[in-house]
Short mmCIF file of C-alpha atoms and ligand atoms in Angstrom, two decimals:
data_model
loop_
_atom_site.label_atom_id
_atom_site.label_comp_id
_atom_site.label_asym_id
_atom_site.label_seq_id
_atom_site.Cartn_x
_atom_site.Cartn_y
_atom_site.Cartn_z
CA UNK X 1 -8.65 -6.45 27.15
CA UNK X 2 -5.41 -6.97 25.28
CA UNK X 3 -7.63 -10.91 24.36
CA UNK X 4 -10.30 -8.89 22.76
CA UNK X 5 -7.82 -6.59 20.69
CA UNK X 6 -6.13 -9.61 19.64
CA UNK X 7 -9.04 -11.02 18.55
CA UNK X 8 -10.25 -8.27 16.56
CA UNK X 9 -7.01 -8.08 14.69
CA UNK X 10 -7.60 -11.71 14.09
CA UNK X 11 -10.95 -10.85 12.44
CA UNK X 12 -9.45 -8.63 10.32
CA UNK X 13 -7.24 -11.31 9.06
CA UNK X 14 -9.42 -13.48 8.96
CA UNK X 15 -12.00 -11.69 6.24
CA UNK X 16 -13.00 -13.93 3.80
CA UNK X 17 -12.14 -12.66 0.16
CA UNK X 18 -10.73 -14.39 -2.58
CA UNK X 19 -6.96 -14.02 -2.00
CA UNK X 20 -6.20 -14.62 -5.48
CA UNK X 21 -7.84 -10.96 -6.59
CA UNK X 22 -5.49 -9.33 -4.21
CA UNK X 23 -2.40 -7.62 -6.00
CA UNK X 24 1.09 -9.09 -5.66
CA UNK X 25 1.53 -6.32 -3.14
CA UNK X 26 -1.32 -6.50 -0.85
CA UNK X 27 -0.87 -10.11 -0.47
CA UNK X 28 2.73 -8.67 0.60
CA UNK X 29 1.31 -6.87 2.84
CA UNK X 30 -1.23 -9.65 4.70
CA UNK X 31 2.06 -11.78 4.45
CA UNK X 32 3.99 -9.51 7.06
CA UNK X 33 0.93 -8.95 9.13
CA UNK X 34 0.47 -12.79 9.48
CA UNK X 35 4.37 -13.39 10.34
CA UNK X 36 4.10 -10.29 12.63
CA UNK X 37 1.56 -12.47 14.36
CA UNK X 38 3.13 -15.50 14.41
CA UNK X 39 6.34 -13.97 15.05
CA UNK X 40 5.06 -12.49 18.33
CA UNK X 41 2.79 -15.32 19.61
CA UNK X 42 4.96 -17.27 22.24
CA UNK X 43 3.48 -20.98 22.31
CA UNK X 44 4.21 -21.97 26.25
CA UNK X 45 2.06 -18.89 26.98
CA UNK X 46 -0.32 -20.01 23.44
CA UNK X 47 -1.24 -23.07 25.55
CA UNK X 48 -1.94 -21.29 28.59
CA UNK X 49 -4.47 -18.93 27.03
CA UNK X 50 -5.52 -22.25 25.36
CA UNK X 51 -6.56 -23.68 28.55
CA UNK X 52 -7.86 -20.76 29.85
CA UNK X 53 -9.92 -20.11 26.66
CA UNK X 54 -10.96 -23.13 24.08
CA UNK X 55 -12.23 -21.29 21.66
CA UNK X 56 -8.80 -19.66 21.01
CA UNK X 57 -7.41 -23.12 19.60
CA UNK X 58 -10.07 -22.49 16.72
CA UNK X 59 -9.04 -18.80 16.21
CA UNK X 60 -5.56 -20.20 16.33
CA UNK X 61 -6.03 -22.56 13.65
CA UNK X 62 -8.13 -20.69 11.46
CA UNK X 63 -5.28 -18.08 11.39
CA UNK X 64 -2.79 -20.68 10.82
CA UNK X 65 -4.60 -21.99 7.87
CA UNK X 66 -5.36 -18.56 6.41
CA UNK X 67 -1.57 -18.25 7.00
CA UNK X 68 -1.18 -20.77 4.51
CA UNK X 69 -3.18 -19.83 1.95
CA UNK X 70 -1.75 -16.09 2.13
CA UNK X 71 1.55 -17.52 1.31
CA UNK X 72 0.53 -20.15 -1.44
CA UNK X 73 -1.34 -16.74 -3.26
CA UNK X 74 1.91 -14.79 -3.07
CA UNK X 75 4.12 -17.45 -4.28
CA UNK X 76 1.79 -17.94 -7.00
CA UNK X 77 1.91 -14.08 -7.99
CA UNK X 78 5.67 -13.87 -7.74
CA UNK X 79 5.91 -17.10 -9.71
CA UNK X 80 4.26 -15.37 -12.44
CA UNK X 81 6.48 -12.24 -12.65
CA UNK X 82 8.96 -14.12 -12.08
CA UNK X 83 8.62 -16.90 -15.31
CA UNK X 84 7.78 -13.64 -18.04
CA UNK X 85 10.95 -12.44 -16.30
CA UNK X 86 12.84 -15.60 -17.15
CA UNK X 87 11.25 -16.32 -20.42
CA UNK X 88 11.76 -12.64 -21.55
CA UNK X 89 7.98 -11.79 -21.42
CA UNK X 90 8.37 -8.50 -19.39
CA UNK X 91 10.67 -6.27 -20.93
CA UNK X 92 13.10 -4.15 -18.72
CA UNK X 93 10.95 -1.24 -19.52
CA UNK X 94 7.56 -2.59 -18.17
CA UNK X 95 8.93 -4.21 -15.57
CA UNK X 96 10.14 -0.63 -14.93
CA UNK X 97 6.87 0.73 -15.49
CA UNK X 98 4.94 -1.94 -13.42
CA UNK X 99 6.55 -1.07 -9.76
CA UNK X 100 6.87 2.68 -10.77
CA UNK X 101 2.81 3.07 -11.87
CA UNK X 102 1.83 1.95 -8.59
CA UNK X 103 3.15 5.17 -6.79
CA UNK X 104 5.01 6.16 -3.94
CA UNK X 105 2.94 7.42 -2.09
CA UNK X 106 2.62 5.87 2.03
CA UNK X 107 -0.66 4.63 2.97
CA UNK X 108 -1.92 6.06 6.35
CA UNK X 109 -0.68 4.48 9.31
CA UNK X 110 2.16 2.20 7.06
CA UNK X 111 5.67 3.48 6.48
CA UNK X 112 4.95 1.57 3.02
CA UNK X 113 4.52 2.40 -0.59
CA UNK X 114 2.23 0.42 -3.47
CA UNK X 115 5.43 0.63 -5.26
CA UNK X 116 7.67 -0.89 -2.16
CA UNK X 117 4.92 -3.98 -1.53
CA UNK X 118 5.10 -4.95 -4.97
CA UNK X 119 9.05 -5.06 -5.29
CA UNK X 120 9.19 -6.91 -1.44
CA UNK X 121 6.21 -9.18 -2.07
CA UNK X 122 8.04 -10.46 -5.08
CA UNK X 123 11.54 -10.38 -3.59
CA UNK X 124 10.08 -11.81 -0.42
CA UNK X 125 12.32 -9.60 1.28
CA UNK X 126 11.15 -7.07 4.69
CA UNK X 127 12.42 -3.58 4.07
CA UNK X 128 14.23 -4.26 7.09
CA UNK X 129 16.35 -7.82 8.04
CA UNK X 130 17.16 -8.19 11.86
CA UNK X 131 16.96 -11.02 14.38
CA UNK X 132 17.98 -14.64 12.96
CA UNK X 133 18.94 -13.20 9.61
CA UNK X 134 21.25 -10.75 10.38
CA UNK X 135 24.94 -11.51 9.93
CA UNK X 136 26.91 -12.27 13.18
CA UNK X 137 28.80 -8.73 12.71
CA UNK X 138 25.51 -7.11 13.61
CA UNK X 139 24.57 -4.76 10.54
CA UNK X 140 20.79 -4.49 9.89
CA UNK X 141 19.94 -4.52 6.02
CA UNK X 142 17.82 -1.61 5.39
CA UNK X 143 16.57 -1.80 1.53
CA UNK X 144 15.98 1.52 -0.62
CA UNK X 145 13.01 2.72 -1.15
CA UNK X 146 11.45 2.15 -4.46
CA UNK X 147 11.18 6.15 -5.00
CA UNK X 148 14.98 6.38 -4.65
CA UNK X 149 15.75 3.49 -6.93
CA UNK X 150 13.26 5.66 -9.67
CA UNK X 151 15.23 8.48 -9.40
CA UNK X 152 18.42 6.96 -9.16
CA UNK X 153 16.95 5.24 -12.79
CA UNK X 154 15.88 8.56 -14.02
CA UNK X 155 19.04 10.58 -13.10
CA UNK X 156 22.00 8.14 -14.67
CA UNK X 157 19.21 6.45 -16.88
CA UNK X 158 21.63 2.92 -17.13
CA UNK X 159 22.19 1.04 -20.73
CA UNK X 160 23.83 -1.46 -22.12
CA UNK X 161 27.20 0.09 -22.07
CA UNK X 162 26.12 1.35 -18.21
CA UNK X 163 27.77 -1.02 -15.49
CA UNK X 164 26.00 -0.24 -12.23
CA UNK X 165 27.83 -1.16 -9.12
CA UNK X 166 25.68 -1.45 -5.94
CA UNK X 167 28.39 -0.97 -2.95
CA UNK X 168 26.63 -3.01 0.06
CA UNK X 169 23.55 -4.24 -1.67
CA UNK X 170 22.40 -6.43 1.44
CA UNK X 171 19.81 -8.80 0.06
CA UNK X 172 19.71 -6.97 -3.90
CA UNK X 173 16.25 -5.16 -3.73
CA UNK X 174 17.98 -1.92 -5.01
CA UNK X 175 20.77 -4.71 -7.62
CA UNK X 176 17.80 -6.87 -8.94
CA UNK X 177 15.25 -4.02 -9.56
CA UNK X 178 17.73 -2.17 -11.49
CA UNK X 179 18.81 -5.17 -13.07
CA UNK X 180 15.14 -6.21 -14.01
CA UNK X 181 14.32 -2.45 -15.01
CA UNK X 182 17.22 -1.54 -17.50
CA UNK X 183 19.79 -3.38 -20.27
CA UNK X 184 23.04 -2.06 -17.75
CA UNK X 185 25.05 -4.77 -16.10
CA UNK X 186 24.59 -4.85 -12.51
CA UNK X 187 26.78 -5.94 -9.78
CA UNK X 188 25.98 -5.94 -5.93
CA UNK X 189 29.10 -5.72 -3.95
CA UNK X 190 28.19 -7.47 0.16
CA UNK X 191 30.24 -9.10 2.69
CA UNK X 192 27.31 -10.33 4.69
CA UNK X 193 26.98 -14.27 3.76
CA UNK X 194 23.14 -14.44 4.69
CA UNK X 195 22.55 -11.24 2.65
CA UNK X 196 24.43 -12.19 -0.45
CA UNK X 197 22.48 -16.16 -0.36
CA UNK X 198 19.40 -14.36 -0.49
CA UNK X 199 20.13 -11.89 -3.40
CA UNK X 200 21.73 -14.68 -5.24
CA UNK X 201 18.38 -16.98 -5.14
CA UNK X 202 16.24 -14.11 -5.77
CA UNK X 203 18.80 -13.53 -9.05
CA UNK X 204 18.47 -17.17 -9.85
CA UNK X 205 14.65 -17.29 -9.94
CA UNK X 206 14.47 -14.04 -12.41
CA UNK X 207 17.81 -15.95 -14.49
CA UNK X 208 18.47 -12.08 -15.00
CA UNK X 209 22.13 -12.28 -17.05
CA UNK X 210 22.74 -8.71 -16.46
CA UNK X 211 23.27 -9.10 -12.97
CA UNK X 212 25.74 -10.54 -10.80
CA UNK X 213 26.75 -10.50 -6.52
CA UNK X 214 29.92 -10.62 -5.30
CA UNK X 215 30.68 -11.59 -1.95
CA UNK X 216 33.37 -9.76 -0.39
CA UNK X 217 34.34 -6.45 1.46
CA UNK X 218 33.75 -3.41 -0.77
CA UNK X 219 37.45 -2.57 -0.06
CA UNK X 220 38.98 -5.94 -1.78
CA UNK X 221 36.50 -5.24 -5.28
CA UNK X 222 38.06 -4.35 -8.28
CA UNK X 223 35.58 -1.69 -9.45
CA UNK X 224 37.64 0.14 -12.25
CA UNK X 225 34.50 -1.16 -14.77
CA UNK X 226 32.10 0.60 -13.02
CA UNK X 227 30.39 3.45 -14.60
CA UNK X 228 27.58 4.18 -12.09
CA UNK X 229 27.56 3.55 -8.17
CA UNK X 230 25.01 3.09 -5.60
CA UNK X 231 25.19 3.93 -1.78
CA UNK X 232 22.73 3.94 0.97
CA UNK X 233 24.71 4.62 3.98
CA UNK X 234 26.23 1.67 3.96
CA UNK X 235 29.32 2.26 5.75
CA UNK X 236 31.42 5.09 7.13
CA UNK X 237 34.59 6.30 8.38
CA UNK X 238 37.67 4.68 7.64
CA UNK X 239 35.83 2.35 4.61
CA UNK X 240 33.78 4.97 3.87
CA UNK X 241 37.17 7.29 3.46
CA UNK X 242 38.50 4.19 0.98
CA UNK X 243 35.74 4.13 -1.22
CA UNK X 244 35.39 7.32 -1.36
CA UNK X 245 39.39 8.06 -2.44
CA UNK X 246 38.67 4.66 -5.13
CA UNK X 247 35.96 6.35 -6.63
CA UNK X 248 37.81 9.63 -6.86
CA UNK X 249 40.52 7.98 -8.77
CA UNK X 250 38.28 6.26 -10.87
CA UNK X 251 36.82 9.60 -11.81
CA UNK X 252 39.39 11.10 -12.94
CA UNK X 253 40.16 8.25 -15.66
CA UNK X 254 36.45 8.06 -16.96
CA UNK X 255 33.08 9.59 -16.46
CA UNK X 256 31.08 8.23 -13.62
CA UNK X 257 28.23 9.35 -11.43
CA UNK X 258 28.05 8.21 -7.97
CA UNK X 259 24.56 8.38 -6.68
CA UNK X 260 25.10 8.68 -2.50
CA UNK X 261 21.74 7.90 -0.83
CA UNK X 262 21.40 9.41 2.91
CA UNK X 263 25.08 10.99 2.93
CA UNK X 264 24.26 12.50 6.04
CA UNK X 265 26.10 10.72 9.05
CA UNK X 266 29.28 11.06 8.09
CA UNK X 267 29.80 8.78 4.88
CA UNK X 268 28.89 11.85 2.97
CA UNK X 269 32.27 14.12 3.87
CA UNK X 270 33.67 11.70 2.45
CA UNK X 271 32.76 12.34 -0.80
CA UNK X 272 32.76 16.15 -0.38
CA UNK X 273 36.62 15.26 0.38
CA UNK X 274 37.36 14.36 -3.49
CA UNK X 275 35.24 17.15 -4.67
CA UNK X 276 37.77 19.67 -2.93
CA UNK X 277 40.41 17.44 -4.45
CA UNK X 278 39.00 18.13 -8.08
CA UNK X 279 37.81 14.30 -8.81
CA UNK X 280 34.23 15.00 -8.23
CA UNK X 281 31.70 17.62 -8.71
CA UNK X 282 28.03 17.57 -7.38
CA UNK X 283 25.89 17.33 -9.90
CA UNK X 284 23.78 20.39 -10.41
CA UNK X 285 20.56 18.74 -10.08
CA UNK X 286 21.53 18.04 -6.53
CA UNK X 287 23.11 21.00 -5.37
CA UNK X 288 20.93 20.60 -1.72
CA UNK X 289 22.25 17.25 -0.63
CA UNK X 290 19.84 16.30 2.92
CA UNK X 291 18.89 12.77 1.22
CA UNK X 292 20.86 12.30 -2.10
CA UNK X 293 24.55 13.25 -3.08
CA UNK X 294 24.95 12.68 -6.74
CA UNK X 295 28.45 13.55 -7.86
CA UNK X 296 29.95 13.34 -11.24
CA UNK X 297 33.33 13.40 -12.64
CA UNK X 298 34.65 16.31 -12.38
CA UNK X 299 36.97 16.24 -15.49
CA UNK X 300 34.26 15.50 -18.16
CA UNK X 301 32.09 18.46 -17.10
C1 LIG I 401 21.66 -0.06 4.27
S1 LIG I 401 22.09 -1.63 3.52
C2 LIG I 401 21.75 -1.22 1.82
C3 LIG I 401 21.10 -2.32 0.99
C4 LIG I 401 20.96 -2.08 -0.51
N1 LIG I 401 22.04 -1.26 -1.06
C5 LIG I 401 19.64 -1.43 -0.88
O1 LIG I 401 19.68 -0.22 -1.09
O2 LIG I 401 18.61 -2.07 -0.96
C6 LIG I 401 23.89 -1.59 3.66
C7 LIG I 401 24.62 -2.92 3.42
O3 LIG I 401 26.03 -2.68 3.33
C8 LIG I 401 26.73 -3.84 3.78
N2 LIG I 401 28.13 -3.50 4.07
C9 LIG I 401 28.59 -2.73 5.09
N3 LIG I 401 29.93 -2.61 5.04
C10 LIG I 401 30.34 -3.34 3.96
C11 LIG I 401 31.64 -3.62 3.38
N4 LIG I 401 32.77 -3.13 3.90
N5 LIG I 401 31.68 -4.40 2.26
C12 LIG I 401 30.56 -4.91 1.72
N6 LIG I 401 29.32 -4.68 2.23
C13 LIG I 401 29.20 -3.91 3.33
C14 LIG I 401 25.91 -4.26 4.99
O4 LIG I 401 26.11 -5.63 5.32
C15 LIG I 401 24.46 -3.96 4.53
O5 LIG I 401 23.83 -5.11 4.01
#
């Protein structure tokens, strides 16, 4: 039973269609369904089923080929972006507009967005990194959502003046989108070594100049340049206490918004900490804080 369910997922892979009339993201999304496959196919017991079974080699194969030709599509749609990127052929703003017009809205049965494929498929990054690319101190890299990186664009709408910090960007979806969608200067702030390679080569391929990784713990930055900051729960207690106190002092120097993604779970008292102590105020757009804390300065109200 579980053989003939397997083999009619392998159908569906298998469709024929001209891969190169699929969209940068739904080539994304065949990519993860193939790795998902080949990810949980264990060859000892592969060969076993092979004996059992022949005609499963073919299957095999076929899917292996398909595989193949999934992969050479998407690199060749990435490539794309990714040279009018480099060459200065997409503007920030319809680079902007190109992830954003494809909506946010999550197909049935896929904890996806259009929006979210698109920006992955050309990152080549999954939403979420565990197993053999996880860092040995065990965090798993959750990326933002595209949705929240659209609002976090539309609330503190980033310039050339803007300097956008990103504080634990784990492999840059959230650092090179901005960077890619706006004329601020970005900089990703991550101690995890796998994370930060990643983010760099992505960076690299776009040669974005506004945009820039640092490798280090969040608590040994400088960040007194910053005039926007990003957060999705990426740490709590006592760092989460020391950024939280930084940022506080930077606000009351200059005017800075910190936009706190998922401030639930801790990392978000935090914050509400240097609001009691007069260096931030919650901005009135965000008054009900269940996903998103965005605080201001409170001296330049
Ligand atoms: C939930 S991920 C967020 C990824 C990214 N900001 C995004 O939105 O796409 C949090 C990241 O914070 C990093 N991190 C945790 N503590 C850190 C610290 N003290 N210094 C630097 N990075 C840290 C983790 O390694 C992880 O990659």
């Amino acid at each position: 039973e579980g053989g003939q369910r397997g083999g009619r997922r392998a159908e569906i892979l298998l469709a024929p269609g001209d891969l190169k009339t699929l969209s940068l993201g739904a080539q994304w999304e065949l990519f993860e369904r193939f790795s998902f496959v080949q990810e949980n196919v264990e060859p000892a017991l592969l060969l076993l089923d092979v004996r059992a079974r022949p005609e499963l080699q073919i299957l095999w194969t076929a899917l292996e080929a398909r595989a193949l030709l999934v992969t050479a599509a998407l690199d060749a749609a990435g490539e794309d972006v990714a040279q009018r990127l480099r060459t200065g052929g997409l503007s920030p703003a319809h680079f902007r507009e190109q992830w954003e017009g494809l909506g946010f809205t999550e197909a049935t049965g896929r904890a996806s967005t259009a929006a979210d494929d698109w920006l992955e498929g050309l990152l080549r990054i999954s939403r979420i990194t565990t197993g053999q690319d996880r860092p040995p101190f065990g965090q798993v890299n959750m990326a933002s959502r595209a949705q929240r990186i659209s609002d976090f664009l539309s609330v503190t709408s980033p310039g050339q003046s803007d300097t956008v910090y990103d504080l634990g960007c784990g492999n840059g979806k959230f650092a090179i989108t901005v960077a890619a969608s706006s004329a601020a200067r970005v900089k990703g702030v991550e101690y995890g070594q796998t994370y930060v390679d990643s983010a760099r080569r992505n960076g690299e391929r776009f040669a974005l100049p506004n945009l820039e990784f640092i490798h280090a713990d969040v608590r040994d930055v400088d960040l007194s340049d910053g005039t926007a900051f990003y957060l999705y729960f990426p740490f709590w207690g006592e760092v989460a206490h020391a950024v939280a106190r930084t940022l506080g002092d930077i606000a009351r120097a200059r005017d800075i918004t910190v936009y706190a993604s998922g401030p639930q779970l801790d990392y978000g008292e935090h914050f509400l900490e240097q609001v009691s102590q007069g260096a931030l105020r919650l901005a009135p757009e965000r008054l009900a804080f269940a996903d998103v804390m965005v605080l201001r300065s409170a001296a330049f109200a």
